[in-house]
Amino acid sequence: MKALGYTDEAYTSAENTLKFYDKQKDATNFINQLNNSFAPTLESNAAHTFDNGDNKAFSFNSNVIFPVIN
């Protein structure tokens, strides 16, 4: 279900597995993986370069990702 993009159904299937097999490791890990895939992330990078002619360059980059559930 996850591979097809049906996130709600993937959660439901994993939770149904836990109803029959309490604390089943694969289903629990799958739910944790789904939860982590929808967590917002922030990535920041900074760079500094220079040369023999006293030229300097600074570069800053930030990416923020807010996953959306369809």
Tab-separated table of C-alpha atoms in Angstrom:
chain	number	residue	atom	x	y	z
A	1	MET	CA	0.000	0.000	0.000
A	2	LYS	CA	2.870	2.355	0.813
A	3	ALA	CA	4.509	1.747	-2.566
A	4	LEU	CA	1.257	2.671	-4.298
A	5	GLY	CA	1.007	5.900	-2.310
A	6	TYR	CA	-1.870	4.793	-0.061
A	7	THR	CA	-0.422	5.933	3.241
A	8	ASP	CA	-3.614	5.669	5.302
A	9	GLU	CA	-4.184	2.109	4.140
A	10	ALA	CA	-0.542	1.232	4.915
A	11	TYR	CA	-1.009	2.485	8.489
A	12	THR	CA	-4.258	0.530	8.795
A	13	SER	CA	-2.645	-2.691	7.565
A	14	ALA	CA	0.255	-2.371	9.985
A	15	GLU	CA	-2.109	-1.640	12.876
A	16	ASN	CA	-4.241	-4.671	11.938
A	17	THR	CA	-1.107	-6.821	12.072
A	18	LEU	CA	-0.478	-5.549	15.600
A	19	LYS	CA	-4.003	-6.581	16.608
A	20	PHE	CA	-3.160	-10.206	15.774
A	21	TYR	CA	0.531	-10.178	16.719
A	22	ASP	CA	1.104	-7.796	19.607
A	23	LYS	CA	4.429	-5.903	19.400
A	24	GLN	CA	5.341	-7.586	16.099
A	25	LYS	CA	8.742	-6.124	15.231
A	26	ASP	CA	8.262	-5.623	11.475
A	27	ALA	CA	4.894	-3.869	11.843
A	28	THR	CA	6.187	-1.650	14.647
A	29	ASN	CA	9.289	-0.693	12.640
A	30	PHE	CA	7.134	-0.023	9.578
A	31	ILE	CA	4.885	2.364	11.520
A	32	ASN	CA	7.941	4.140	12.937
A	33	GLN	CA	9.400	4.419	9.417
A	34	LEU	CA	6.144	5.926	8.122
A	35	ASN	CA	6.066	8.400	11.003
A	36	ASN	CA	9.671	9.462	10.345
A	37	SER	CA	9.078	9.881	6.610
A	38	PHE	CA	6.542	12.627	7.360
A	39	ALA	CA	8.682	14.546	9.851
A	40	PRO	CA	9.810	18.020	8.714
A	41	THR	CA	13.535	18.369	8.079
A	42	LEU	CA	15.980	21.281	7.951
A	43	GLU	CA	19.328	21.114	6.168
A	44	SER	CA	21.871	23.962	6.303
A	45	ASN	CA	25.232	24.269	4.574
A	46	ALA	CA	27.929	26.944	4.738
A	47	ALA	CA	31.109	27.279	2.698
A	48	HIS	CA	34.059	29.678	2.642
A	49	THR	CA	36.678	29.897	-0.104
A	50	PHE	CA	39.678	32.162	-0.728
A	51	ASP	CA	42.628	32.467	-3.101
A	52	ASN	CA	46.107	34.053	-3.273
A	53	GLY	CA	44.680	37.413	-4.427
A	54	ASP	CA	42.826	37.975	-1.137
A	55	ASN	CA	39.519	37.141	-2.819
A	56	LYS	CA	36.984	35.583	-0.480
A	57	ALA	CA	33.631	33.970	-1.102
A	58	PHE	CA	30.957	32.826	1.305
A	59	SER	CA	28.053	30.573	0.460
A	60	PHE	CA	25.047	29.691	2.596
A	61	ASN	CA	22.229	27.319	1.693
A	62	SER	CA	19.200	26.135	3.667
A	63	ASN	CA	16.521	23.630	2.698
A	64	VAL	CA	13.324	23.045	4.648
A	65	ILE	CA	11.128	20.097	3.735
A	66	PHE	CA	7.537	19.751	4.944
A	67	PRO	CA	6.201	16.417	3.673
A	68	VAL	CA	2.498	16.361	2.806
A	69	ILE	CA	0.251	13.319	3.163
A	70	ASN	CA	-2.054	12.848	0.173
